XYZ file of C-alpha atoms in Angstrom:
204
model
C 13.323 -9.853 -22.125
C 13.248 -7.234 -19.404
C 10.374 -4.371 -19.954
C 13.039 -1.743 -18.812
C 14.876 -0.495 -15.920
C 13.273 3.101 -16.730
C 12.195 5.686 -14.116
C 10.150 7.391 -17.129
C 7.297 5.113 -16.468
C 4.926 5.220 -13.452
C 4.712 1.472 -12.998
C 4.475 -2.112 -15.111
C 1.393 -4.048 -14.915
C 2.466 -6.987 -12.729
C 0.192 -9.286 -14.457
C 2.358 -8.938 -17.703
C 5.549 -10.592 -16.156
C 3.209 -13.248 -14.646
C 2.613 -11.291 -11.339
C -0.749 -10.323 -9.762
C -2.647 -7.148 -8.446
C -3.280 -9.423 -5.510
C -0.816 -10.294 -2.621
C -1.220 -13.610 -1.134
C -3.235 -13.758 1.937
C -4.107 -17.526 2.076
C -5.058 -20.317 -0.373
C -6.550 -18.810 -3.331
C -7.282 -15.410 -1.907
C -5.134 -12.046 -1.815
C -5.696 -8.371 -0.625
C -5.794 -5.672 -3.418
C -2.497 -3.716 -4.248
C -4.763 -0.597 -4.366
C -2.355 2.116 -4.360
C 0.565 2.516 -6.092
C 3.255 5.436 -5.783
C 4.545 6.206 -9.435
C 8.030 5.351 -10.487
C 7.690 8.918 -11.880
C 7.888 10.458 -8.085
C 10.843 11.964 -6.454
C 13.404 9.383 -6.119
C 14.090 9.841 -2.669
C 10.613 8.769 -1.796
C 10.908 5.610 -3.678
C 13.221 3.870 -1.185
C 12.236 2.156 2.112
C 13.491 5.080 4.180
C 11.988 7.697 1.953
C 8.704 5.832 1.930
C 8.820 5.831 5.699
C 9.288 9.511 5.866
C 6.589 9.972 3.540
C 4.043 7.520 5.419
C 4.827 9.834 8.524
C 3.482 12.609 6.900
C 0.450 10.796 6.283
C 0.018 9.518 9.634
C 1.336 6.277 9.416
C 4.068 4.459 11.358
C 5.737 1.396 12.692
C 3.657 -1.331 14.744
C 3.170 -0.959 18.319
C 6.345 -1.640 19.999
C 7.614 -3.254 16.867
C 5.368 -6.424 17.581
C 3.666 -8.075 14.741
C 0.976 -10.700 14.989
C 0.499 -12.814 12.050
C 2.763 -13.876 8.937
C 3.967 -11.461 6.740
C 2.200 -11.408 3.093
C 4.022 -11.787 -0.119
C 3.270 -10.414 -3.687
C 4.360 -10.807 -7.314
C 5.051 -7.683 -8.981
C 5.870 -9.291 -12.138
C 9.406 -7.925 -11.985
C 11.434 -11.159 -11.897
C 11.692 -11.458 -8.012
C 8.583 -13.727 -7.896
C 6.641 -13.766 -4.666
C 8.285 -11.570 -2.245
C 7.300 -10.909 1.559
C 6.231 -7.209 2.417
C 8.953 -4.711 2.539
C 7.257 -2.989 5.847
C 3.707 -3.220 7.419
C 2.485 0.449 9.036
C -0.528 1.316 10.954
C -2.284 4.533 11.866
C -0.473 6.494 14.048
C -3.094 8.044 16.699
C -1.872 11.491 18.055
C -2.564 9.504 21.522
C -1.335 6.003 22.162
C 0.319 5.772 18.503
C -0.160 2.803 16.410
C -0.454 0.862 19.937
C -4.050 2.629 19.928
C -4.728 1.593 16.389
C -4.176 -2.085 17.661
C -7.284 -1.262 20.174
C -9.374 0.999 18.257
C -8.770 -0.115 14.526
C -7.746 2.072 11.787
C -5.907 2.066 8.547
C -3.075 -0.063 7.791
C -0.978 -0.848 4.679
C 1.656 -3.209 3.104
C 4.773 -2.058 1.166
C 5.876 -4.067 -2.081
C 8.505 -2.353 -4.141
C 8.578 -3.260 -7.963
C 12.595 -3.277 -8.763
C 13.515 -6.605 -10.268
C 15.425 -7.284 -13.396
C 12.223 -7.689 -15.566
C 10.265 -4.932 -14.644
C 12.550 -1.998 -12.941
C 9.900 0.872 -12.695
C 10.856 1.498 -9.045
C 7.147 1.953 -8.332
C 5.758 1.330 -4.829
C 2.691 -0.745 -4.510
C 0.594 -0.595 -1.284
C -2.095 -3.017 0.047
C -4.113 -0.645 2.208
C -6.896 -1.807 4.511
C -9.347 -0.082 7.362
C -9.184 -2.608 10.143
C -11.879 -3.028 12.705
C -11.138 -2.589 16.741
C -9.670 -5.361 18.634
C -13.228 -6.323 20.029
C -14.244 -7.407 16.185
C -10.891 -9.508 16.103
C -8.799 -6.708 14.079
C -10.233 -8.026 10.776
C -10.960 -5.887 7.885
C -14.102 -3.642 7.704
C -16.853 -4.669 5.396
C -15.788 -1.844 3.130
C -12.170 -1.881 4.214
C -10.241 -2.112 1.182
C -11.848 0.839 -0.527
C -11.968 2.558 2.405
C -8.654 2.310 3.608
C -7.448 3.465 0.121
C -9.611 6.167 0.063
C -8.597 7.394 3.704
C -4.917 7.377 2.271
C -5.753 9.274 -0.614
C -7.666 11.911 1.341
C -4.687 12.261 3.856
C -2.007 12.377 1.029
C -3.553 14.813 -1.734
C -2.232 18.147 -1.710
C 0.552 19.012 0.539
C 1.780 17.098 3.614
C 4.939 17.603 5.618
C 6.843 15.820 8.332
C 10.353 16.409 9.791
C 10.988 19.436 7.756
C 10.147 17.457 4.551
C 7.466 18.651 2.405
C 5.492 16.516 -0.251
C 3.174 17.174 -2.684
C 1.021 14.435 -3.868
C -1.152 14.232 -7.192
C -3.568 11.421 -7.631
C -5.131 9.680 -10.412
C -7.761 6.670 -10.171
C -7.441 3.689 -12.795
C -9.445 0.890 -13.825
C -8.449 -2.285 -15.330
C -6.039 -3.483 -12.956
C -8.119 -4.742 -10.481
C -11.391 -6.704 -11.143
C -14.688 -5.314 -9.243
C -16.199 -7.392 -6.826
C -15.180 -10.080 -4.081
C -13.701 -13.057 -6.261
C -10.446 -13.984 -4.873
C -10.358 -11.106 -2.319
C -9.465 -11.925 1.199
C -12.662 -12.071 3.829
C -14.888 -12.038 0.795
C -15.135 -8.483 0.819
C -16.205 -6.789 -2.475
C -14.117 -3.825 -3.945
C -14.762 -1.188 -6.706
C -11.766 -2.166 -9.009
C -10.194 1.293 -8.772
C -6.204 1.787 -7.992
C -5.186 4.972 -6.937
C -1.761 6.108 -8.523
C 0.021 8.678 -6.533
C 2.860 11.144 -7.872
C 4.652 12.312 -5.027
C 7.193 15.327 -5.311
C 9.365 16.490 -2.896
C 9.197 20.325 -2.564
C-alpha cells in the first residue's frame, strides 16, 4: 500500500520502502543523502526549477560550461521508482570564475533526488552534499567532505536568502537515526557523523 501522497509530511524514510539513505557511487558504497528539503516547504521550491532558484540563492549553479565528467549517481528513495539517477548536479558558484573556478579550486557540490513516486509521494528533495578538493588533488572529496559540505550548505541557507527578487526563509533541524555514523558503506571510506539536516524553506 502507498504510504501517501501527502504534502503534510516532511519526508518518508526511504528505508521503509526498500530504499537507502545512501546514493550508489559504486559497488557496495554510496554518498550520504545528508540534506533533506522538507515536503512542508513552499510548493514552488519543491520543483526542479524552483529548487534551482533556491540553489542560486545559496551560491550554487550548473556545472562549468554544462560539462560533467563521470557518470550520474542513482538513489532509491523508497517511493516506488527504484534506483533513479540524480535530477541535477550543482557546484559552488564563485564570484569570479563561477563553477569553472570550483573545478579548479574545489568547493561545495550537491546532487538532487526527488521523493515523488507512487509509494511515498512526500515531494521532499534529498541532497547528497559534499565538499571537493581542488583539481591538483584529483577533485575528490575532502577528508571530512560529507559533513563539511552539509554544514557549509546549512550555514549559507539558515535564515533569509535572496536571488532574482525571490526571498527565502530557511529553518533547520538536525536529525539522527537516518544515517549510521562512521565510514561503513561510505564512498572513499570517509567517516560521517550520521546527522541529516532537514530544511524547511518558505518563500516570503
